[in-house]
Coordinates of C-alpha atoms and ligand atoms in Angstrom, one line a residue:
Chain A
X1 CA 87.6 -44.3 5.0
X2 CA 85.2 -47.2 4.0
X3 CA 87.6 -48.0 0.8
X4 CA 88.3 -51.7 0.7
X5 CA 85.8 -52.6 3.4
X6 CA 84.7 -56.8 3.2
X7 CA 81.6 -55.6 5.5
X8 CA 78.9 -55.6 2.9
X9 CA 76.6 -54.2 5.3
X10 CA 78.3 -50.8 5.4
X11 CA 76.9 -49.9 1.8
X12 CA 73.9 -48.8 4.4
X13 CA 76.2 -46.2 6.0
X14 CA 75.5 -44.4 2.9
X15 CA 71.8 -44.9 3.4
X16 CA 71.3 -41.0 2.7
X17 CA 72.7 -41.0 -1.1
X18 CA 70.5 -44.6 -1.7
X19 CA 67.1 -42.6 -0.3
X20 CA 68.0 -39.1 -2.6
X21 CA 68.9 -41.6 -5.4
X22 CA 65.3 -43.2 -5.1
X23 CA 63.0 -40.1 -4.8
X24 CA 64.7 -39.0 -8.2
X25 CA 64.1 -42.3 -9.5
X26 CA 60.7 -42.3 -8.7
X27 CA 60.3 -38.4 -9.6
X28 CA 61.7 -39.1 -12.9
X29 CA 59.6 -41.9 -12.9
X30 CA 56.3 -40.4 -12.2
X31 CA 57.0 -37.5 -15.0
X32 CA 57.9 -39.9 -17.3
X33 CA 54.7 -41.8 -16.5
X34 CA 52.7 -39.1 -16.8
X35 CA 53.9 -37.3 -19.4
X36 CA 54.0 -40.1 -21.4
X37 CA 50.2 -41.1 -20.8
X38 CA 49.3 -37.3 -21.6
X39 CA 51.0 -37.6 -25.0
X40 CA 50.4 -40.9 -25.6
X41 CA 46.5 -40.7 -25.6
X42 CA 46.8 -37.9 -27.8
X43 CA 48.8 -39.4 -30.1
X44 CA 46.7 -42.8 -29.9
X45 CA 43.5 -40.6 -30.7
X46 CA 45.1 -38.5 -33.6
X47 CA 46.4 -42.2 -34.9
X48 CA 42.7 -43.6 -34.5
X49 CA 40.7 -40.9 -35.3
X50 CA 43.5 -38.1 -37.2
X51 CA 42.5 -39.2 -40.9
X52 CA 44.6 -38.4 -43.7
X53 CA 46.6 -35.8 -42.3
X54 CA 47.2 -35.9 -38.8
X55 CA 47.3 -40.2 -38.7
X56 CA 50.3 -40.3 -40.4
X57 CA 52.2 -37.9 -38.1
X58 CA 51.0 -39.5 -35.3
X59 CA 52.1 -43.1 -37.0
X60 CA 55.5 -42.1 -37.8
X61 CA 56.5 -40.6 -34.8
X62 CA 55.8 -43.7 -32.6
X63 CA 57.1 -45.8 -35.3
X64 CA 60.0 -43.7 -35.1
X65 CA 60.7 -43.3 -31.2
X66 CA 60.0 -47.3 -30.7
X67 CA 62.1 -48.1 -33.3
X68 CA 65.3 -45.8 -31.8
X69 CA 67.4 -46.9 -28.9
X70 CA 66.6 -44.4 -26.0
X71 CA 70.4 -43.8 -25.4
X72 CA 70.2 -42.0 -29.3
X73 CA 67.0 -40.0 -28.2
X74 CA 68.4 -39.1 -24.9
X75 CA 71.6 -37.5 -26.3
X76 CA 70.1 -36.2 -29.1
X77 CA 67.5 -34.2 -26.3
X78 CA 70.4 -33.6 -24.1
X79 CA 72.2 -31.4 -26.7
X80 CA 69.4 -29.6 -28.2
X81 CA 68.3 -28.5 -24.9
X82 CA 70.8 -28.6 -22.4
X83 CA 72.4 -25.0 -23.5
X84 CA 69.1 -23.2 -23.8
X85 CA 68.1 -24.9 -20.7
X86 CA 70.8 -22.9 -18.5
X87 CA 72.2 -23.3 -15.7
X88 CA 70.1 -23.4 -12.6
X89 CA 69.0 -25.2 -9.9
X90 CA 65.5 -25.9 -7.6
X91 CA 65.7 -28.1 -4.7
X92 CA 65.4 -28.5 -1.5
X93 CA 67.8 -28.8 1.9
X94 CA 67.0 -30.4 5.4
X95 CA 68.0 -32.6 8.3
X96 CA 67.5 -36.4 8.6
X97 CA 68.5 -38.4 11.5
X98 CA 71.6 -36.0 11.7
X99 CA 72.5 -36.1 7.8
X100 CA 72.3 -33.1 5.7
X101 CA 69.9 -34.2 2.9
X102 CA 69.7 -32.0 -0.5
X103 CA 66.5 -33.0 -3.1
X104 CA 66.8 -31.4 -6.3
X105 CA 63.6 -31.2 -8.2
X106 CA 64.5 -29.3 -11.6
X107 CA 68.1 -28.6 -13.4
X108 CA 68.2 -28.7 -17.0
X109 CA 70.2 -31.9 -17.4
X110 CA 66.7 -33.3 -14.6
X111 CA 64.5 -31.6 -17.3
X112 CA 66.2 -33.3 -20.2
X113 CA 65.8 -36.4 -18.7
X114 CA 62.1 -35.9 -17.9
X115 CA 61.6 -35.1 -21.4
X116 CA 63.3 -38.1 -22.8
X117 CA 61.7 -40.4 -20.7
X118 CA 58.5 -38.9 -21.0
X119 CA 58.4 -38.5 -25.0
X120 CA 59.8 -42.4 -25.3
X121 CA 57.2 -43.6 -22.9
X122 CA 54.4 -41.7 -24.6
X123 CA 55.1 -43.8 -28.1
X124 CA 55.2 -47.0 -26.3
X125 CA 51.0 -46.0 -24.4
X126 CA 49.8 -44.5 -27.4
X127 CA 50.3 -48.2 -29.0
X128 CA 48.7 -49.6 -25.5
X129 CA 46.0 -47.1 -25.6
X130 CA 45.2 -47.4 -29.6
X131 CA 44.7 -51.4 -29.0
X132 CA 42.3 -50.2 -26.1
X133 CA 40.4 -47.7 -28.2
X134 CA 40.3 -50.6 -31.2
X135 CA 38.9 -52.8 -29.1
X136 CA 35.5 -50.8 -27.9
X137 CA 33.2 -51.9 -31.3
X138 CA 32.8 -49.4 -33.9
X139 CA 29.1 -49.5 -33.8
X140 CA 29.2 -47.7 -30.5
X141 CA 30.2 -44.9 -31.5
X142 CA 27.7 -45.0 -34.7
X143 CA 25.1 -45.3 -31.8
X144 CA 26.1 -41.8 -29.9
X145 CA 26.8 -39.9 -33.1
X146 CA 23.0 -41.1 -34.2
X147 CA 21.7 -39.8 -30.8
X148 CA 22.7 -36.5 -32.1
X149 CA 26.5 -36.2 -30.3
X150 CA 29.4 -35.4 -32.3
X151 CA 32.0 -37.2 -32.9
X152 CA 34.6 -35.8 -30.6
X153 CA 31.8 -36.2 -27.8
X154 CA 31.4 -40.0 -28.6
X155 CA 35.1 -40.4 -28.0
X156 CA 35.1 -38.8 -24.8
X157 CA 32.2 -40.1 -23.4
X158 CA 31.6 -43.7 -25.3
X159 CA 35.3 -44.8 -26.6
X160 CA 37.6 -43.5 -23.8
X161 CA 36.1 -44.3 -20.6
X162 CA 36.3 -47.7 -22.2
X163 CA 39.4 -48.1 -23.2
X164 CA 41.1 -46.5 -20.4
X165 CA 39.3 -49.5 -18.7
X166 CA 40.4 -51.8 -21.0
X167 CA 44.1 -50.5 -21.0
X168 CA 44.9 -51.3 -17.8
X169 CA 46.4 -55.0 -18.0
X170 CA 48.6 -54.0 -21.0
X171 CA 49.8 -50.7 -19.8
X172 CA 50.5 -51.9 -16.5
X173 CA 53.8 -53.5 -17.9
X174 CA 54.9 -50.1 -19.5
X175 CA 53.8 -48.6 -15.8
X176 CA 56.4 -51.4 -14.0
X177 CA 58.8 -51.8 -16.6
X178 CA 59.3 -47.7 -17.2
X179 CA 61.4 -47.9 -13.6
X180 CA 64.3 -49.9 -14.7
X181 CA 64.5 -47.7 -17.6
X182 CA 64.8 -44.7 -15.9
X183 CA 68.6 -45.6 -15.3
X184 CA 69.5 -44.5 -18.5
X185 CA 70.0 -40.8 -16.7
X186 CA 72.6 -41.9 -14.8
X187 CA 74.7 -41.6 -18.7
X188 CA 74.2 -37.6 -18.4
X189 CA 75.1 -37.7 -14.6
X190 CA 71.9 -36.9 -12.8
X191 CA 72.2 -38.2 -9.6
X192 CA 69.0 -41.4 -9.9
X193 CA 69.2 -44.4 -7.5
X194 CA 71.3 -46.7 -10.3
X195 CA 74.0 -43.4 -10.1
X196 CA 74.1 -43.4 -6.4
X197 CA 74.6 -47.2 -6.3
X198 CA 78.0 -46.5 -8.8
X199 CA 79.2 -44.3 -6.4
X200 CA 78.8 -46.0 -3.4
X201 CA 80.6 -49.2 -5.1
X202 CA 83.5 -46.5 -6.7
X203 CA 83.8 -45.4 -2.7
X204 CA 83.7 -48.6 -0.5
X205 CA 84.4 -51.1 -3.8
X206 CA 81.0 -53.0 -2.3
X207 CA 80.0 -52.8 -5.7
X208 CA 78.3 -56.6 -5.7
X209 CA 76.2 -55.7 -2.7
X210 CA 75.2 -52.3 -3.3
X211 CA 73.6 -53.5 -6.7
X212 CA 72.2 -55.8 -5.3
X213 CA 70.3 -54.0 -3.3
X214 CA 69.3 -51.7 -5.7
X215 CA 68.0 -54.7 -7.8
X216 CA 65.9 -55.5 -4.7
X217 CA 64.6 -52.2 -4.5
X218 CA 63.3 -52.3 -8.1
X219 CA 61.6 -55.7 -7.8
X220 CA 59.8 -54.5 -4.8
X221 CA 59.0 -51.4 -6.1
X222 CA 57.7 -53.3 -9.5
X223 CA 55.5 -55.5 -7.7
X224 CA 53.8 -53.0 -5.6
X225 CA 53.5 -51.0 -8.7
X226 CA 51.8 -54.4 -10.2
X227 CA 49.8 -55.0 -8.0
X228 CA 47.8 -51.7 -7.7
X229 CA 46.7 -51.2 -11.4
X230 CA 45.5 -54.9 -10.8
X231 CA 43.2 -54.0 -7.9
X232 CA 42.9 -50.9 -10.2
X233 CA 41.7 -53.2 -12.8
X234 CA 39.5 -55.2 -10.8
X235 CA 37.7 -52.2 -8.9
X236 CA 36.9 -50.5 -12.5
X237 CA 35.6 -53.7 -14.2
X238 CA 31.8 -53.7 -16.2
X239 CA 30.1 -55.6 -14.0
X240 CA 29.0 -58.5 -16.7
X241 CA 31.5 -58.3 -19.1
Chain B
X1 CA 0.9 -23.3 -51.3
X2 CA 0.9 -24.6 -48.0
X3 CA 1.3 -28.4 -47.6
X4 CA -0.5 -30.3 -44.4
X5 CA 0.5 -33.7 -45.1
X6 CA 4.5 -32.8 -45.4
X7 CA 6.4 -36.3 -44.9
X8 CA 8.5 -36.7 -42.6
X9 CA 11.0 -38.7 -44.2
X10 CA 11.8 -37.5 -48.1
X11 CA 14.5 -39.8 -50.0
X12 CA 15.2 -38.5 -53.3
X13 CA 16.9 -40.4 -55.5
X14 CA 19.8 -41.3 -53.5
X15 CA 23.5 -42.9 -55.2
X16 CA 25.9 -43.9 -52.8
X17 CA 29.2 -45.7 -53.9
X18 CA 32.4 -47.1 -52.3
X19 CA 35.3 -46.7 -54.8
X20 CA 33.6 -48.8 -57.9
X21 CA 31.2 -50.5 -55.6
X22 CA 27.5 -49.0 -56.6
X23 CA 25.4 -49.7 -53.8
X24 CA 22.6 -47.6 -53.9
X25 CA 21.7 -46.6 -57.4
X26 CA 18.9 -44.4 -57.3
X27 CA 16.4 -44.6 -54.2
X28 CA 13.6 -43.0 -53.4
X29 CA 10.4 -43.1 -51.0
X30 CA 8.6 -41.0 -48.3
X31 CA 7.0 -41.2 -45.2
X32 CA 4.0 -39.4 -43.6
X33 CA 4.0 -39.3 -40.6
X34 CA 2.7 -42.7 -38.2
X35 CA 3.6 -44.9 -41.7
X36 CA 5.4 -47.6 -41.1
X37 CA 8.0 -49.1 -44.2
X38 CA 9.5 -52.8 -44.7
X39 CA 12.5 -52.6 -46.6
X40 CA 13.8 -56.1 -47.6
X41 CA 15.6 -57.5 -49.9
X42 CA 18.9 -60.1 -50.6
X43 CA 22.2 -59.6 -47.8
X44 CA 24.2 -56.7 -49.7
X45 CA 21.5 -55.2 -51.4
X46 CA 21.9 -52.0 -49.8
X47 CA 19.6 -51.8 -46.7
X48 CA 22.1 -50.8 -44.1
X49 CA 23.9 -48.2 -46.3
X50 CA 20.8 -47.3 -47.4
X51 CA 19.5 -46.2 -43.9
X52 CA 23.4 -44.8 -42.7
X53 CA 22.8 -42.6 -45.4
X54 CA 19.7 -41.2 -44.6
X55 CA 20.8 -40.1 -41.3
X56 CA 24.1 -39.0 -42.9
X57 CA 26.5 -41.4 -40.9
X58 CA 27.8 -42.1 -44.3
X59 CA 26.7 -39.3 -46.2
X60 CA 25.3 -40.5 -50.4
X61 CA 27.5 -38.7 -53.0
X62 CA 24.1 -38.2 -54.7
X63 CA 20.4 -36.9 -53.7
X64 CA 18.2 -35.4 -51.3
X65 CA 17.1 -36.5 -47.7
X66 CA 14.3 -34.4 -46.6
X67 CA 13.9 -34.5 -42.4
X68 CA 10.4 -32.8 -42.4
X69 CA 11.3 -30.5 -44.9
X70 CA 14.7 -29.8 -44.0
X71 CA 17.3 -31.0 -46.3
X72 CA 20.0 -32.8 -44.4
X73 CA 22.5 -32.7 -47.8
X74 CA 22.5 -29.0 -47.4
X75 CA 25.8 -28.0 -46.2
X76 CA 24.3 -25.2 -43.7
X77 CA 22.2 -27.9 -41.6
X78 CA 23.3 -28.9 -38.1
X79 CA 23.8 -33.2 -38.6
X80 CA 24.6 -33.6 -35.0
X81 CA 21.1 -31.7 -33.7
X82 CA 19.1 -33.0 -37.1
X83 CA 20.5 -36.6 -36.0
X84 CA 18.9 -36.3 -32.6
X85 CA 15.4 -36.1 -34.6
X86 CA 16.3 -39.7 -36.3
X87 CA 16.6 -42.8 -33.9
X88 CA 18.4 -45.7 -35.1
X89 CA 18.0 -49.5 -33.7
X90 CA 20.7 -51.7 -34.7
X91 CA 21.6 -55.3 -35.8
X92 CA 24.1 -56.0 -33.1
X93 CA 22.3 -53.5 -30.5
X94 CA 25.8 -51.4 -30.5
X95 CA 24.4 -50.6 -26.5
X96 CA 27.4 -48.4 -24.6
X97 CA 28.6 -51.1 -22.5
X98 CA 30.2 -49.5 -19.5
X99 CA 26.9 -48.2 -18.8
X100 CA 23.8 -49.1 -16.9
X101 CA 20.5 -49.5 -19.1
X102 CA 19.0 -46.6 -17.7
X103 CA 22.0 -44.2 -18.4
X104 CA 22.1 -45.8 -21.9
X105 CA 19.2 -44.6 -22.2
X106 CA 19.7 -41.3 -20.7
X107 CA 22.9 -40.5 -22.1
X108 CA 21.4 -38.4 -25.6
X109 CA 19.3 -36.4 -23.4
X110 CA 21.8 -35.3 -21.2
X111 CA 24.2 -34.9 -23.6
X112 CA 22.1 -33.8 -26.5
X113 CA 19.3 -32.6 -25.4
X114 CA 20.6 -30.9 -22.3
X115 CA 18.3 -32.3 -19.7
X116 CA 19.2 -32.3 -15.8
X117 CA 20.0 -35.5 -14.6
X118 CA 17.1 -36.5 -12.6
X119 CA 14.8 -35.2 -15.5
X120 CA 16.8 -37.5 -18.0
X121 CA 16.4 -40.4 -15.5
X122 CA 12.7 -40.0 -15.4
X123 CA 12.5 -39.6 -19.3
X124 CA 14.8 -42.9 -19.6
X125 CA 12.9 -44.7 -16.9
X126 CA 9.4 -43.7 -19.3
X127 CA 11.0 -45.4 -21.9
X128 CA 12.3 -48.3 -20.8
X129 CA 8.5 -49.1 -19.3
X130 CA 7.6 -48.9 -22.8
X131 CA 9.8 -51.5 -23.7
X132 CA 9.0 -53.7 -20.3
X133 CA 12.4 -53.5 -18.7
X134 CA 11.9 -50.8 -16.0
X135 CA 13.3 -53.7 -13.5
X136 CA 16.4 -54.1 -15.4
X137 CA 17.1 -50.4 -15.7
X138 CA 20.1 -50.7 -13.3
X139 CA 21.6 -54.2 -15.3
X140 CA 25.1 -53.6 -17.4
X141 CA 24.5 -54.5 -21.3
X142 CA 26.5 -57.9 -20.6
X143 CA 24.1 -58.4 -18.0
X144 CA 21.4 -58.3 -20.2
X145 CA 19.8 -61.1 -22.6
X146 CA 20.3 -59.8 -26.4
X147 CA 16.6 -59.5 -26.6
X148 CA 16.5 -57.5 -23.6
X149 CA 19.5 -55.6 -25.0
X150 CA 17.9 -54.9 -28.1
X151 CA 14.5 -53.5 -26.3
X152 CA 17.4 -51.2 -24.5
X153 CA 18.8 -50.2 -28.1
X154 CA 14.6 -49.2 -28.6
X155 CA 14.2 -47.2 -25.6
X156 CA 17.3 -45.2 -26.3
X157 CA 16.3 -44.6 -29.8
X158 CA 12.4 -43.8 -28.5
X159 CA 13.5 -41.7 -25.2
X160 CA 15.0 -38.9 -27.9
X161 CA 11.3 -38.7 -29.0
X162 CA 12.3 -39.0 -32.6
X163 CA 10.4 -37.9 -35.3
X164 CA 10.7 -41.0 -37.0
X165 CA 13.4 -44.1 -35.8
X166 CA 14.9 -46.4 -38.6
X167 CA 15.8 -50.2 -37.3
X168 CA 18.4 -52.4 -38.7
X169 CA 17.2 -55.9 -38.7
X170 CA 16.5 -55.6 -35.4
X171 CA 16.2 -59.3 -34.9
X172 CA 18.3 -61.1 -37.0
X173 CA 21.1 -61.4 -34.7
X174 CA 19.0 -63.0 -31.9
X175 CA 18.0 -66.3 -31.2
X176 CA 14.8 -67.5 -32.3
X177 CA 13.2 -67.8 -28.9
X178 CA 14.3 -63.7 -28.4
X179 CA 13.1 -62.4 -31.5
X180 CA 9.2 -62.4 -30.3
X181 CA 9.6 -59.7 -27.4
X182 CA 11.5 -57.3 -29.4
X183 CA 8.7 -57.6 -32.6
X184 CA 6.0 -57.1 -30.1
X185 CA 7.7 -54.0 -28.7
X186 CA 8.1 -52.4 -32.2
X187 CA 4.2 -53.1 -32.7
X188 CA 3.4 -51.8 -29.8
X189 CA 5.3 -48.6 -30.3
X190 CA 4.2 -48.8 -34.2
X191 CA 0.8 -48.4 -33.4
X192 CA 0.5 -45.7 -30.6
X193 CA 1.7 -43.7 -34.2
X194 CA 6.0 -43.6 -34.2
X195 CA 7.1 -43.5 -37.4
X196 CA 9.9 -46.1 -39.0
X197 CA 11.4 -47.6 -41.2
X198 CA 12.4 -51.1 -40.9
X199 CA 14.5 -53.3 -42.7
X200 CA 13.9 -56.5 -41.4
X201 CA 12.5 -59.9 -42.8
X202 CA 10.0 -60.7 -40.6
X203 CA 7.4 -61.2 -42.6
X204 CA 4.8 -61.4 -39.2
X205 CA 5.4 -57.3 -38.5
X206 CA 5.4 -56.3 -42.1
X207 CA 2.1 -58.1 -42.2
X208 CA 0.7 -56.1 -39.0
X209 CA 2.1 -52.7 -39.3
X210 CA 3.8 -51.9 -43.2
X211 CA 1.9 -49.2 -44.7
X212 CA 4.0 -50.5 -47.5
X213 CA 6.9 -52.8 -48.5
X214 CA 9.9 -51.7 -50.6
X215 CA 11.8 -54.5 -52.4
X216 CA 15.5 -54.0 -52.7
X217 CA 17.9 -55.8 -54.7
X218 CA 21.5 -54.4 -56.0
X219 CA 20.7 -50.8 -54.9
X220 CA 17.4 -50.4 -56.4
X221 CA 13.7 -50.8 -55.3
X222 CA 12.7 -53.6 -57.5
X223 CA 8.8 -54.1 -56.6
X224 CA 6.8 -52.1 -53.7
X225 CA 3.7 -52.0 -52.7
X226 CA 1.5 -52.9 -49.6
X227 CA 2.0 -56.1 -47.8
X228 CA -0.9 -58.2 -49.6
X229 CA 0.0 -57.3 -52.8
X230 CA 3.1 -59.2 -51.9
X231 CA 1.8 -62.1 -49.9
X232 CA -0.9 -62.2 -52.8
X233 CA 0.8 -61.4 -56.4
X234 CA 4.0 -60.0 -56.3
X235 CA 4.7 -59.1 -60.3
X236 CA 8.0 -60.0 -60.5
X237 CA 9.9 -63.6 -60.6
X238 CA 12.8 -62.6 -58.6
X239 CA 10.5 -60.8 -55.6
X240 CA 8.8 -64.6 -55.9
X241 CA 11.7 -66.7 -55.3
X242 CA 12.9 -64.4 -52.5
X243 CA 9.9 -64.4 -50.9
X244 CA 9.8 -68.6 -51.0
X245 CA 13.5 -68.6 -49.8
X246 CA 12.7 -65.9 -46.7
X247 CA 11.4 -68.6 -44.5
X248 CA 14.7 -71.1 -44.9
X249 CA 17.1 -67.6 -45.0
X250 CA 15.8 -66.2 -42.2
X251 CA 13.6 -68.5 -40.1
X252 CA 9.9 -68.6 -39.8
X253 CA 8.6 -66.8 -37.1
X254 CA 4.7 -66.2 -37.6
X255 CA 3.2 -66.8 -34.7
X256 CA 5.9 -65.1 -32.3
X257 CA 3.7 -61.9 -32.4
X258 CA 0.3 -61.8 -30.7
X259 CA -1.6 -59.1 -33.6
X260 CA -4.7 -57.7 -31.8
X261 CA -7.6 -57.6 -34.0
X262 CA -8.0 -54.0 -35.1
X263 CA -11.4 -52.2 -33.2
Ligands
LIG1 N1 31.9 -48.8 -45.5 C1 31.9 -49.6 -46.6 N2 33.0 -49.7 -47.4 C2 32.9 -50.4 -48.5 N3 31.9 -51.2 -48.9 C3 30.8 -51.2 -48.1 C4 30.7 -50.4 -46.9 N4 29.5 -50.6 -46.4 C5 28.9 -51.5 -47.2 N5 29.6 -51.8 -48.2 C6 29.2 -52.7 -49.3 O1 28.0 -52.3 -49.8 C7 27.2 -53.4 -50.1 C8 25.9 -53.2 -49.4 O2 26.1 -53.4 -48.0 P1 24.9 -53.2 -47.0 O3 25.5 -53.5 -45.7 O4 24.2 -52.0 -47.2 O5 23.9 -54.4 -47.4 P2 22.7 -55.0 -46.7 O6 21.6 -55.0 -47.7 O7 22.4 -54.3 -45.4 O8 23.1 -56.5 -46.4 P3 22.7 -57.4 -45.1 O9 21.3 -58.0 -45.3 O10 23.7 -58.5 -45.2 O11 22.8 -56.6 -43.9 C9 27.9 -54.6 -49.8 O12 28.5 -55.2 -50.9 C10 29.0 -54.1 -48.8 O13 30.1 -54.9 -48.9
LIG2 MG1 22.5 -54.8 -43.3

């Protein structure tokens, strides 16, 4: 009934597809996120600290996933898993200002995604995090392994609480630029806010303004993102240094 | 037989080598305890690996390291708990730097020893009055003049209660006018009876404390002996010229250390 309309304002009658096409941006997003931080500082450590064996693994597979366009990895995760995935569905139904609004939370193609996103992220920290861990001197952890700690407990309690200090300003751009890449789902249909945005144009033809919007959304949504891990930054700063 | 003066610190002819690199070709001394030994010698002689590899950060492919008896190149030994009974002061201070001085200090005997906090505290606090920076216990290392970061690097070594605590040219990486408060703090803890060894080239605390100087050049001891046989007549040339070169090398710093005249 909207098809055709000149009214870009009217891209907001579909305000209920923009907000479920956000939280599973930002739910894809914060898996992604986290996923990728768990496996990046294990991969960052095994690089570092791995020697002959386990450092090479660890080299090749972020030399592997940075050097890959995401498109190849996500298809390539999409048909190993989608099949053994099956077909299901968790989410969740309720009301909103008189609109029916579904969240979905997990379906394989959402778990395919999440995986992706999260495994290509991971590659891109673990380089973050190894320049971090590179950067507290070597002699430190000489120092606690002479007071009697072993290695692994120098890490943890010299190297990392350092370097996850000292990560901040450089991960902060994978944290605000892994966002805009999160629209790369919208390839294997799941329903993110860049997917959303397509439909609403495909309906009204307010394809101009409904992007634009969305574009607005991110930049917000990257500043804010910005400018926490900065105040993040600046409350964990050693005092001195 | 039962032995009562067992050292404390046995090297048996240790060899350690990087790929074709020989560094240390055969060293040995020992320590009883309270002695206190000068190593010195020319930059790359083997002094720093020399004491990584007593401690087994860097473990010789050659040897024997005796820790009062205890052979730390036996493969059965626990490094990590044995390392606890070595201290180690280093060139650059290598202090934890997202901590205060106090929990620098504390840190080993928390995590090594097992100590409650406030207990560790108290311990750390000890030792850091016997280095004279009780009011800085609360400073960050950046916050902290390099001598006063190097007096931290002692109290963490000394709060372990070490059986004996080897220093790294403990002052060659300060400037001149810091070097005196970190010499007098190693007297000081040198004669209330720690043991050490001490490559450094201050020839002021050799003077004072060495029970005996060891000579290094190329990975082996070249001369030793107490301190006035080599401030009197040292036997060979090239302990002679390196002695006459220490004070342009390395500075001379004689009278940054008040000696009290013994009782
Ligand atoms: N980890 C290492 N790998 C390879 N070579 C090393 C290593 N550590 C030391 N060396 C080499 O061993 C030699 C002795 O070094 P070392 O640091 O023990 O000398 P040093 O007597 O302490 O010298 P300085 O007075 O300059 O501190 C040097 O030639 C050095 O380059
Ligand atoms: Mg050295």
């Amino acid at each position: 009934m909207f098809q055709g309309s000149s009214n870009p304002f009217e891209i907001f009658f579909y305000w209920d597809e923009i907000l479920t096409g956000f939280i599973m941006t930002m739910w894809l997003y914060g898996w992604a996120l986290v996923i990728g931080f768990m496996v990046g500082l294990s991969l960052a450590i095994l690089r570092q600290y791995g020697g002959r064996f386990l450092s090479p693994i660890a080299t090749t597979y972020i030399e592997v996933v940075r050097g890959t366009p995401m498109l190849v990895q996500l298809w390539l995760i999409y048909s190993i898993l989608l099949i053994p995935l099956g077909r299901w569905t968790i989410y969740s139904n309720f009301t909103l200002f008189g609109r029916d609004i579904t969240v979905v939370f997990f379906n394989a193609r959402i778990i395919v995604c999440i995986v992706t996103l999260g495994l290509n992220s991971s590659a891109y920290q673990a380089e973050y995090l190894r320049g971090a861990i590179l950067s507290v001197s070597a002699g430190q952890l000489i120092a606690a392994q002479s007071l009697g700690m072993s290695k692994v407990a120098g890490i943890r309690h010299i190297v990392l609480p350092q370097a996850l200090r000292r990560v901040i300003p450089s991960w902060s751009n994978e944290a605000s630029y892994l966002p805009k890449y999160t629209v790369i789902v919208s390839i294997i249909g799941v329903a993110d806010i860049f997917n959303q945005a397509k439909n609403i144009g495909f309906d009204t033809l307010l394809y101009f303004p409904v992007y634009i919007f969305v574009a607005i959304i991110f930049v917000i949504l990257i500043s804010l993102i910005s400018k926490l891990l900065n105040t993040i930054h600046k409350r964990t700063r050693i005092p001195g240094l | 037989m039962v032995n009562l003066e067992e050292p404390v610190l046995k090297v048996v002819d240790l060899w350690k080598s990087y790929g074709k690199l020989e560094v240390l070709k055969g060293i040995s001394f020992e320590l009883k305890k309270q002695e206190v030994k000068v190593i010195f010698g020319p930059s790359g002689s083997g002094k720093s690996t020399l004491l990584r590899c007593i401690n087994m950060l860097d473990p010789p492919q050659k040897g024997e390291v005796y820790l009062s008896g205890i052979n730390l190149m036996d493969k059965n030994v626990n490094l990590n708990k044995l390392r606890s009974k070595i201290g180690m002061v280093f060139q650059h201070f290598n202090l934890f730097s997202h901590l205060k001085a106090i929990d620098n200090v504390s840190l080993g005997l928390r995590r090594v020893k097992g100590m409650s906090k406030d207990l560790a505290k108290q311990k750390a606090l000890e030792a850091l009055k016997r280095v004279k920076l009780a009011d800085r216990a609360n400073h960050y290392p950046a916050e902290l003049s390099g001598g006063q970061q190097q007096r931290v690097g002692i109290a963490r070594a000394l709060a372990m209660d070490p059986e004996i605590i080897l220093f790294d040219e403990p002052t060659s990486a300060l400037d001149p006018e810091l070097i005196g408060e970190v010499l007098q703090v190693m007297l000081d803890i040198a004669k209330t009876g720690t043991t050490m060894v001490v490559v450094t080239h201050e020839m002021g605390f050799a003077r004072a404390v060495a029970s005996e100087m060891i000579y290094i050049e190329n990975g082996l001891i070249v001369e030793r002996g107490i301190p006035n046989h080599f401030f009197e007549s040292p036997k060979s040339e090239r302990v002679k010229h390196f002695l006459r070169q220490i004070d342009v090398l390395y500075g001379k710093h004689e009278d940054l250390i008040k000696i009290e005249k013994e009782k």
